[in-house]
mmCIF file of C-alpha atoms and ligand atoms in Angstrom:
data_model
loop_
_atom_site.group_PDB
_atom_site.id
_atom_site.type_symbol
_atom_site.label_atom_id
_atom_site.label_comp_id
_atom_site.label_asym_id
_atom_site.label_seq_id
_atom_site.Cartn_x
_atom_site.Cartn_y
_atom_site.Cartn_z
ATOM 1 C CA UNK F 297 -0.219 1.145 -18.867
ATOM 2 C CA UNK F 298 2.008 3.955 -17.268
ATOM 3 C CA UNK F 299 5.279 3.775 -19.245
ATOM 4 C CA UNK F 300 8.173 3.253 -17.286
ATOM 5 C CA UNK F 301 11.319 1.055 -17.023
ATOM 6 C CA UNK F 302 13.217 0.894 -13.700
ATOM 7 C CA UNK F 303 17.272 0.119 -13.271
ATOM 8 C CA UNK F 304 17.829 -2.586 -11.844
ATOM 9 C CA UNK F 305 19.270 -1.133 -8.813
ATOM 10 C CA UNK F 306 16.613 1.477 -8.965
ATOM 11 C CA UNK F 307 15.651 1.056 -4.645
ATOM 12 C CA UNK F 308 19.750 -0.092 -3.851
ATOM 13 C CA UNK F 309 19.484 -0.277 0.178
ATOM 14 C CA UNK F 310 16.541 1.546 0.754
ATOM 15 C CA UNK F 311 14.384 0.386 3.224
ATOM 16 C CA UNK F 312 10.701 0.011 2.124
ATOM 17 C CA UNK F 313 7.638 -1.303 4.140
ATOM 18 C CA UNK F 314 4.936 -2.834 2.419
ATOM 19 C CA UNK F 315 1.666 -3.154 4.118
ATOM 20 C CA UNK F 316 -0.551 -5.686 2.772
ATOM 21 C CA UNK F 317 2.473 -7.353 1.477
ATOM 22 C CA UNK F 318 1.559 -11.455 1.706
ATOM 23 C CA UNK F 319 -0.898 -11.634 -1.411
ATOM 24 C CA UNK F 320 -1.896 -9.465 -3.992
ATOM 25 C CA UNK F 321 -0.678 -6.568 -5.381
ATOM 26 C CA UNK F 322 0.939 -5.854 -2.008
ATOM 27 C CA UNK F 323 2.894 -9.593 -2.427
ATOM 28 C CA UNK F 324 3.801 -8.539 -6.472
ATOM 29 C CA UNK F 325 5.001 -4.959 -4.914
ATOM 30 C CA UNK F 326 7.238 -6.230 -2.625
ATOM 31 C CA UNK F 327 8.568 -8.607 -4.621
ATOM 32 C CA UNK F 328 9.833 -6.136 -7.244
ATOM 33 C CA UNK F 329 10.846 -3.388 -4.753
ATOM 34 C CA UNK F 330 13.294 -6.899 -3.562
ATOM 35 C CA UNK F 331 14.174 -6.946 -7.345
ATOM 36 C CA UNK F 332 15.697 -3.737 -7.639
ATOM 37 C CA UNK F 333 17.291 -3.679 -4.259
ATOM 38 C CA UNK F 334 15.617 -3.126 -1.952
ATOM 39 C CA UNK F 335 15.318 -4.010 1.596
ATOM 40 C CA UNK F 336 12.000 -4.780 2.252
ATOM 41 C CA UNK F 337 9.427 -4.789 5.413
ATOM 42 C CA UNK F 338 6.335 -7.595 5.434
ATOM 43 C CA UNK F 339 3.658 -6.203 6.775
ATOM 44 C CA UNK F 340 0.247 -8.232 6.843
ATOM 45 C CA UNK F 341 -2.500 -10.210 8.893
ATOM 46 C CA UNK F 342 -2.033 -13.812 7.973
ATOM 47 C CA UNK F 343 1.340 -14.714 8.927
ATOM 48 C CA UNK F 344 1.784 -17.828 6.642
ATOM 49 C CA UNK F 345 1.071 -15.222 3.149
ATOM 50 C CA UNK F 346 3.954 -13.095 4.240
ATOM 51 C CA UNK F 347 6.301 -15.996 4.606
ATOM 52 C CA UNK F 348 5.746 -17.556 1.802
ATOM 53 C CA UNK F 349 6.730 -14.152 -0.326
ATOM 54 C CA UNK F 350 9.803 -13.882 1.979
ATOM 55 C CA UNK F 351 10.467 -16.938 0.862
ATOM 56 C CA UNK F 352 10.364 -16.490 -2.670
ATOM 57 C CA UNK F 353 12.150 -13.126 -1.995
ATOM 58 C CA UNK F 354 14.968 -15.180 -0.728
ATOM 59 C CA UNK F 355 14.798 -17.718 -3.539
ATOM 60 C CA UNK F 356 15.101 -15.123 -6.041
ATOM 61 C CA UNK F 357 18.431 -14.673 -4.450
ATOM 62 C CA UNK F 358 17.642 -11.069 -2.553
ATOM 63 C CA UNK F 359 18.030 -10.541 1.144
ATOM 64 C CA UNK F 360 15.696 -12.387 3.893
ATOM 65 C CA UNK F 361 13.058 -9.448 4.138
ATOM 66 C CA UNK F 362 11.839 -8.770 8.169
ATOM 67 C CA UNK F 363 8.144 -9.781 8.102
ATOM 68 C CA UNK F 364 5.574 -8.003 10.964
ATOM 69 C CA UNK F 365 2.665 -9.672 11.108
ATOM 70 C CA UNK F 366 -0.330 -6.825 12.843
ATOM 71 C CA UNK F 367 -4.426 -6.968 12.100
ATOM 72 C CA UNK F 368 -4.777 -3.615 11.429
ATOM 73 C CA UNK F 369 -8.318 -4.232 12.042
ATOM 74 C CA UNK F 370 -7.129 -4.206 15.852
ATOM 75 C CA UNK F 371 -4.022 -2.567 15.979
ATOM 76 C CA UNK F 372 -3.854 0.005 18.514
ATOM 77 C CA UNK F 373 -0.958 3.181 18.769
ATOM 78 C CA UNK F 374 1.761 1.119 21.040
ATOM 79 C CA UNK F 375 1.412 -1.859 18.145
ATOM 80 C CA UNK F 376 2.489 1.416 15.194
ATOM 81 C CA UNK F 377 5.132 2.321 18.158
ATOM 82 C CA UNK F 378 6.121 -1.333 18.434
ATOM 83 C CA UNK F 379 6.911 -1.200 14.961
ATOM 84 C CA UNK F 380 8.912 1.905 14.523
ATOM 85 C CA UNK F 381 11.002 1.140 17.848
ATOM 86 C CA UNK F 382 12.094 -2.426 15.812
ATOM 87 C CA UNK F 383 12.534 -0.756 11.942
ATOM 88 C CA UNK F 384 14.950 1.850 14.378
ATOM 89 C CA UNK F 385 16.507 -0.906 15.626
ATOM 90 C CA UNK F 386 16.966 -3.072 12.234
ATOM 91 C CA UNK F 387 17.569 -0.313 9.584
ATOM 92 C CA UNK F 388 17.313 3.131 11.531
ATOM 93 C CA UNK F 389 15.503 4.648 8.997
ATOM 94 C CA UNK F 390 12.655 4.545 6.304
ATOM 95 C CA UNK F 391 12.996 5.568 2.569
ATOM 96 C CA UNK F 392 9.741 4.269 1.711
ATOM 97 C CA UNK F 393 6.037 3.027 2.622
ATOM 98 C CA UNK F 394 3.227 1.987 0.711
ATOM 99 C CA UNK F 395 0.015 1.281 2.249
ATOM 100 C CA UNK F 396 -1.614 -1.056 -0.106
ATOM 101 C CA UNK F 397 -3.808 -3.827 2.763
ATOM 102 C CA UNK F 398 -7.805 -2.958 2.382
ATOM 103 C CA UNK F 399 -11.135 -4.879 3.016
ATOM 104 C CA UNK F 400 -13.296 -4.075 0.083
ATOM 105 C CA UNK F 401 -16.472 -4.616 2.988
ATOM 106 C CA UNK F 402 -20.350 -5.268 1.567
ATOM 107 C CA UNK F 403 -21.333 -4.193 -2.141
ATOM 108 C CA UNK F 404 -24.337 -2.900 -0.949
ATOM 109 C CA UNK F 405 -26.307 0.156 -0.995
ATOM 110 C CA UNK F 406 -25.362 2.633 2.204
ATOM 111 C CA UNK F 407 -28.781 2.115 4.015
ATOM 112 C CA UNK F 408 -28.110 -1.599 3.765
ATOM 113 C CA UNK F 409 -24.828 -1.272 5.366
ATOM 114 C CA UNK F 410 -24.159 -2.716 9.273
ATOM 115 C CA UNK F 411 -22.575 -0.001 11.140
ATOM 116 C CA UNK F 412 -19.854 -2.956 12.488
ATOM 117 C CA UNK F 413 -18.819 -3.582 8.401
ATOM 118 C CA UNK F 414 -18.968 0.545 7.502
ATOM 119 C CA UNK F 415 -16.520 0.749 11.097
ATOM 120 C CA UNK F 416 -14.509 -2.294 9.930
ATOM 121 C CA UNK F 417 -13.678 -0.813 6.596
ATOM 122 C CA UNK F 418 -12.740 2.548 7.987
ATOM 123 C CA UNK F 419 -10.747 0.995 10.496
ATOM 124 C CA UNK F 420 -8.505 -0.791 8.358
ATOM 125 C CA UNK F 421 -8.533 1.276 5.064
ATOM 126 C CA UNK F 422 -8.499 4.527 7.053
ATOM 127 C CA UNK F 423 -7.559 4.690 10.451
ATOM 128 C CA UNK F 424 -4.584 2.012 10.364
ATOM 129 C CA UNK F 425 -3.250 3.773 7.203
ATOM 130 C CA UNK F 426 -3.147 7.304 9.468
ATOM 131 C CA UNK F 427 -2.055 5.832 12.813
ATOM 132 C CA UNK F 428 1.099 3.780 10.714
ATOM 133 C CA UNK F 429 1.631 6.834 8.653
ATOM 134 C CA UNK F 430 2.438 9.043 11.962
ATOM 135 C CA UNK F 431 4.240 6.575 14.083
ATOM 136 C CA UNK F 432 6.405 6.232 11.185
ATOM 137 C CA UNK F 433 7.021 9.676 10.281
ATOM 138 C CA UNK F 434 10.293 9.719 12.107
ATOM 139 C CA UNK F 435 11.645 7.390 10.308
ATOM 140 C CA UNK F 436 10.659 8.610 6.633
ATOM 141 C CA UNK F 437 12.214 12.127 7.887
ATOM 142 C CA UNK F 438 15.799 10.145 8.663
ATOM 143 C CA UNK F 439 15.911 9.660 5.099
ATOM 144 C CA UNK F 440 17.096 11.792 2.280
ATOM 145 C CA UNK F 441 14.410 11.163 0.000
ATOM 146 C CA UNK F 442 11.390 9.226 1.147
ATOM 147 C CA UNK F 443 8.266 8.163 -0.502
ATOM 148 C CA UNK F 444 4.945 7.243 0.723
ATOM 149 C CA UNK F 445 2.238 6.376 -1.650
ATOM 150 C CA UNK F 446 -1.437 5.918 -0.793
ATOM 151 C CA UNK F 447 -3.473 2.887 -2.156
ATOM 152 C CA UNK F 448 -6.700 4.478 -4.003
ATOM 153 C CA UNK F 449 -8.969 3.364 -6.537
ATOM 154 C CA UNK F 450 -11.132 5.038 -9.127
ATOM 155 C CA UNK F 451 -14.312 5.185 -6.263
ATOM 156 C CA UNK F 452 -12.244 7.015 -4.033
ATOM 157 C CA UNK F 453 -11.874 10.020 -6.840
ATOM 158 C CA UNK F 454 -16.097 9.501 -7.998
ATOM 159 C CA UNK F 455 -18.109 8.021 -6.123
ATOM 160 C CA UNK F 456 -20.503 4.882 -7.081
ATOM 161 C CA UNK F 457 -23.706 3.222 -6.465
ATOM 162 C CA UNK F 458 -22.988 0.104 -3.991
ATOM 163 C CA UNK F 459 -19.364 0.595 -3.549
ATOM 164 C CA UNK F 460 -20.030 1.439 0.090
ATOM 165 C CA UNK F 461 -17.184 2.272 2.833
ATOM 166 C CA UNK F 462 -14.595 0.952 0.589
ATOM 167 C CA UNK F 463 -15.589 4.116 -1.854
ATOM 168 C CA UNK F 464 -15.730 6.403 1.576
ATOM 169 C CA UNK F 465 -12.297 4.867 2.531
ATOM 170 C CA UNK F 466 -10.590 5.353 -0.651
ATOM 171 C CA UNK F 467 -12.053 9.368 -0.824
ATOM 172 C CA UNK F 468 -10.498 9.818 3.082
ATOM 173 C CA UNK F 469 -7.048 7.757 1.787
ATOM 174 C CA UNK F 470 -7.188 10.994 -1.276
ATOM 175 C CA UNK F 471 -7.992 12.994 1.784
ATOM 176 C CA UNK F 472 -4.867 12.013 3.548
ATOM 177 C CA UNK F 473 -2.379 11.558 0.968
ATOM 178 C CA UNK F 474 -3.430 15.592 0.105
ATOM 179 C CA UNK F 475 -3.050 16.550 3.920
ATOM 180 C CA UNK F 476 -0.244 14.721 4.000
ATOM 181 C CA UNK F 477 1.783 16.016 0.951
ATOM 182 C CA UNK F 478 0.471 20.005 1.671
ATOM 183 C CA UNK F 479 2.263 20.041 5.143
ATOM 184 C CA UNK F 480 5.360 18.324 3.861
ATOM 185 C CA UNK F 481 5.669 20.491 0.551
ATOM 186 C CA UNK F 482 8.492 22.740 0.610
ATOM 187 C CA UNK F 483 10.228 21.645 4.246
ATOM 188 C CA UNK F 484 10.920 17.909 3.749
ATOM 189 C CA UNK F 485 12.491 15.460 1.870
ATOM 190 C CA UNK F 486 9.123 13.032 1.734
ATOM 191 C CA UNK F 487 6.790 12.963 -0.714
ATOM 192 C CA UNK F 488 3.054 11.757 -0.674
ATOM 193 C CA UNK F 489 1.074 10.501 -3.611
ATOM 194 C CA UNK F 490 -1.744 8.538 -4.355
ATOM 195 C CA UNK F 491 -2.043 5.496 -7.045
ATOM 196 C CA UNK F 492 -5.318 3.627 -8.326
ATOM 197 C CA UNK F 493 -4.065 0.235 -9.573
ATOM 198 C CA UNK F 494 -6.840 -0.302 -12.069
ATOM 199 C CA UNK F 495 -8.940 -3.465 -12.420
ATOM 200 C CA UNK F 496 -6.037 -6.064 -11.169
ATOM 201 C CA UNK F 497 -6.624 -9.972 -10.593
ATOM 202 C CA UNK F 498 -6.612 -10.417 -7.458
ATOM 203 C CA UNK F 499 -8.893 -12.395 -4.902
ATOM 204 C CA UNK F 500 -10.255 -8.585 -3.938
ATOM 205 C CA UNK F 501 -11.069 -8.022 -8.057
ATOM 206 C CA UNK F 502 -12.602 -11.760 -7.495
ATOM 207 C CA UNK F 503 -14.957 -10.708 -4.776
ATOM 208 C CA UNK F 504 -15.824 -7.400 -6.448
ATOM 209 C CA UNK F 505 -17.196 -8.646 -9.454
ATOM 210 C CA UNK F 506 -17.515 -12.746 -9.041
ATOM 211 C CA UNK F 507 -18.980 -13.027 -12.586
ATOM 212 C CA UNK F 508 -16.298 -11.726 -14.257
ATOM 213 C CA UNK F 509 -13.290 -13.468 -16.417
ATOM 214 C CA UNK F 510 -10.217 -13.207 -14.362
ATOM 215 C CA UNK F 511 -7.976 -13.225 -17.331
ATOM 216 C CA UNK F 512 -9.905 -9.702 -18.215
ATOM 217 C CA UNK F 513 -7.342 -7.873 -15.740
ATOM 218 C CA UNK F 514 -3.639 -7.360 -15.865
ATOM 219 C CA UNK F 515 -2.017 -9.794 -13.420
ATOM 220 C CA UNK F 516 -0.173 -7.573 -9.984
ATOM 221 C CA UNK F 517 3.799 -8.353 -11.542
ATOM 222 C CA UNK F 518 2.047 -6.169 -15.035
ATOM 223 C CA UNK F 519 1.774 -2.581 -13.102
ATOM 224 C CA UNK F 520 4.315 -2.718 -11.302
ATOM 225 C CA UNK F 521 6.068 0.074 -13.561
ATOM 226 C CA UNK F 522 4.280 3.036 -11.320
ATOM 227 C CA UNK F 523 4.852 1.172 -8.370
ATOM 228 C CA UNK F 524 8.812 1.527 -8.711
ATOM 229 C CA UNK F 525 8.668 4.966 -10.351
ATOM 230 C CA UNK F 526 6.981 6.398 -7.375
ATOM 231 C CA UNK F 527 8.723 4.313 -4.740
ATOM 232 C CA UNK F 528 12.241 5.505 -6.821
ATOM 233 C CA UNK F 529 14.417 8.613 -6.869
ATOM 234 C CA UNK F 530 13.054 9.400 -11.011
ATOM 235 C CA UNK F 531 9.832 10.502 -8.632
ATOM 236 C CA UNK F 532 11.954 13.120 -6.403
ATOM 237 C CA UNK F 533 10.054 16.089 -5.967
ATOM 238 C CA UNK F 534 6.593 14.422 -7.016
ATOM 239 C CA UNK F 535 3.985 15.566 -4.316
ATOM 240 C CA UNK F 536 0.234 15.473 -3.729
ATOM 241 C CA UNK F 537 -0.223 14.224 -6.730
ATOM 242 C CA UNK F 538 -3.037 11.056 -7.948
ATOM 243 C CA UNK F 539 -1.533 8.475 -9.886
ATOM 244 C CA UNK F 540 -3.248 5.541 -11.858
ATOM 245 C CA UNK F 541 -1.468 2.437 -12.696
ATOM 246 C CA UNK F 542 -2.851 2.322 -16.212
HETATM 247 P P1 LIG Q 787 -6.320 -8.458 -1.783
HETATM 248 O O1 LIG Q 787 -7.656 -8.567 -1.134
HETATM 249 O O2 LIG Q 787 -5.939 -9.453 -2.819
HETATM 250 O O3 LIG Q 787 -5.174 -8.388 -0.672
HETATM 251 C C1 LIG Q 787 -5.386 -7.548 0.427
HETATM 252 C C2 LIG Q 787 -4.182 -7.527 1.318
HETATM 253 O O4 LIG Q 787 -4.502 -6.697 2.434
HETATM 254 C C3 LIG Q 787 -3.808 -8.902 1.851
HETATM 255 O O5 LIG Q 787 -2.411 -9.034 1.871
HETATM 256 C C4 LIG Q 787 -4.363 -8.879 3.252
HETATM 257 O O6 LIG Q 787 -3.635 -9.645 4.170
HETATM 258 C C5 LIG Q 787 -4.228 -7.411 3.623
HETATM 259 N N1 LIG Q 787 -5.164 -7.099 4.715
HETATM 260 C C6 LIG Q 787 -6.517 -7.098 4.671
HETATM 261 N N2 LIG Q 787 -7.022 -6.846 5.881
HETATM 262 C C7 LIG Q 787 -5.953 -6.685 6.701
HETATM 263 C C8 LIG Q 787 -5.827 -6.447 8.100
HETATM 264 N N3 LIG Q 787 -6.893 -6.327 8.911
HETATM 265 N N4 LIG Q 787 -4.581 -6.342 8.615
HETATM 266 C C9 LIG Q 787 -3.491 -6.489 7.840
HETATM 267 N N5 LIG Q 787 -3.550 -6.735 6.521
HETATM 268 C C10 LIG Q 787 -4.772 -6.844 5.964
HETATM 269 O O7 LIG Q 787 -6.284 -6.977 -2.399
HETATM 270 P P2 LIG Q 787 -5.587 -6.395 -3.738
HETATM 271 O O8 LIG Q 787 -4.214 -6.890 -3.842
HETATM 272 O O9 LIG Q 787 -6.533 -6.555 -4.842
HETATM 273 O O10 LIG Q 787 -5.598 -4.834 -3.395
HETATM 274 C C11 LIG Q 787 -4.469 -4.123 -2.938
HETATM 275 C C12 LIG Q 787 -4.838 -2.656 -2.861
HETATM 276 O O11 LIG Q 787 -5.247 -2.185 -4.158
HETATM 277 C C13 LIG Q 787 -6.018 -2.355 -1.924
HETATM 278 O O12 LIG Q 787 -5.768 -1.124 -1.289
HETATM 279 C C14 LIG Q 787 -7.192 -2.227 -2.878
HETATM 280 O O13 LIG Q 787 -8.209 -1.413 -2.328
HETATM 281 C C15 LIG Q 787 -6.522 -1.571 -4.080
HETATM 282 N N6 LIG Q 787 -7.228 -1.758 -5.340
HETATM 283 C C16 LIG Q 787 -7.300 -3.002 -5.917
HETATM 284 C C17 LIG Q 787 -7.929 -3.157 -7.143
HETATM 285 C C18 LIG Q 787 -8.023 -4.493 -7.812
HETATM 286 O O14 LIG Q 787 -8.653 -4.586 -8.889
HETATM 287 N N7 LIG Q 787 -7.428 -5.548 -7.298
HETATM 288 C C19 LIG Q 787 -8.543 -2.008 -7.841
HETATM 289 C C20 LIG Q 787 -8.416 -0.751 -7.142
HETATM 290 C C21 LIG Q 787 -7.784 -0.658 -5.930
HETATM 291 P P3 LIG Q 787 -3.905 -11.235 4.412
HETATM 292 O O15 LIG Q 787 -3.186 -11.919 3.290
HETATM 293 O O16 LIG Q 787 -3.307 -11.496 5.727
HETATM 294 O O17 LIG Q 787 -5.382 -11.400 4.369
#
């Protein structure tokens, strides 16, 4: 496990979108960045998941979180611009965004992939994650020390046999997070880096491997410790780099 204890006012008023944020490790993530302060940004499809974690935001005692419920599957630019017009508007800035949603799309091998679920995949895991990332630019540049960390996994860094777009995805998401942090490095204040969570149970681990005993992985609320060190100010200056949660 990455070794790392966070204060407990590690994110104080920073203002942190989560994408993916209404089950998951994208629910857990949110949930701690609340913990230690922050003010956090509910991003997701299903609008019911992401109420129910502002909801236990709240009854942990932090403050109400905003929620924005998009499909990325079908978002389109003035939905990104949407968004950044009412984070302005709310907070005026961004000090930190991690894309976490994904469709993990067929197990299969490439030739039996339908060109709709190979599109689908990129859409969401790739596309949404760029489109977001630039309409919210702006906003990460208004801060003094921003953060934006990639979701990966250990496909996207070698690929495997029947992993499919979701291994293509994850290898463009290392593709971005590199772009990403090379033009930033040296003139701004934001950082990119990428982090593999590792084998975590979650309904995504679930339909991955469906034989397998849940209680094998590490629950989302046990790696959270590289989630806050990267999202934190102990990660200033940390850029381009791949991370793994354990
Ligand atoms: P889950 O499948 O449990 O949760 C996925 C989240 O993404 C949900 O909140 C879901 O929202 C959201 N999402 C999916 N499609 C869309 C969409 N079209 N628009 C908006 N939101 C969407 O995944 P995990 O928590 O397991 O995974 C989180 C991240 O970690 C992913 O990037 C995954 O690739 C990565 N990862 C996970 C591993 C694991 O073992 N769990 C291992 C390696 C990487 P909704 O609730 O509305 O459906």
């Amino acid at each position: 496990m990455f070794e790392y204890q966070a204060p407990p006012n590690l994110l104080a008023d920073r203002v942190i979108l989560v994408t993916g944020a209404g089950r998951g490790i994208g629910a857990a993530a949110a949930e701690a960045y609340a913990a230690h302060g922050a003010k956090v940004i509910l991003l997701g499809k299903t609008a019911a998941n992401l109420q129910a974690v502002a909801q236990r935001i709240v009854g942990a005692g932090h403050p109400r979180p905003a929620v924005f419920e998009l499909d990325l599957e079908h978002a389109g630019t003035s939905d990104y611009e949407k968004l950044e017009v009412r984070i302005d508007d709310e907070f005026g800035r961004l000090d930190g965004l991690l894309h976490n949603a994904s469709l993990l799309g067929p197990r299969a091998n490439l030739d039996e992939i339908p060109d709709a679920d190979f599109i689908q995949v990129m859409q969401v895991n790739v596309n949404a994650t760029f489109m977001l990332t630039r309409a919210m630019l702006p906003l990460l540049h208004r801060s003094t020390d921003a953060s934006v960390i990639f979701t990966s996994s250990s496909v996207g860094r070698k690929g495997r046999a029947q992993w499919g777009a979701y291994a293509v995805s994850k290898f463009a998401t290392e593709g971005l997070m590199q772009t990403l942090a090379d033009e930033l490095a040296g003139s701004s204040l934001i950082r990119a880096n990428s982090l593999n969570p590792g084998g975590t149970r979650t309904d995504m681990r679930a339909q991955a491997y469906p034989g397998e005993d849940p209680q094998r992985n590490p629950r989302p609320e046990e790696i959270m410790p590289v989630y806050l060190y990267l999202m934190g100010p102990d990660s200033t200056g940390v850029n381009g780099q791949a991370f793994d949660a354990r």
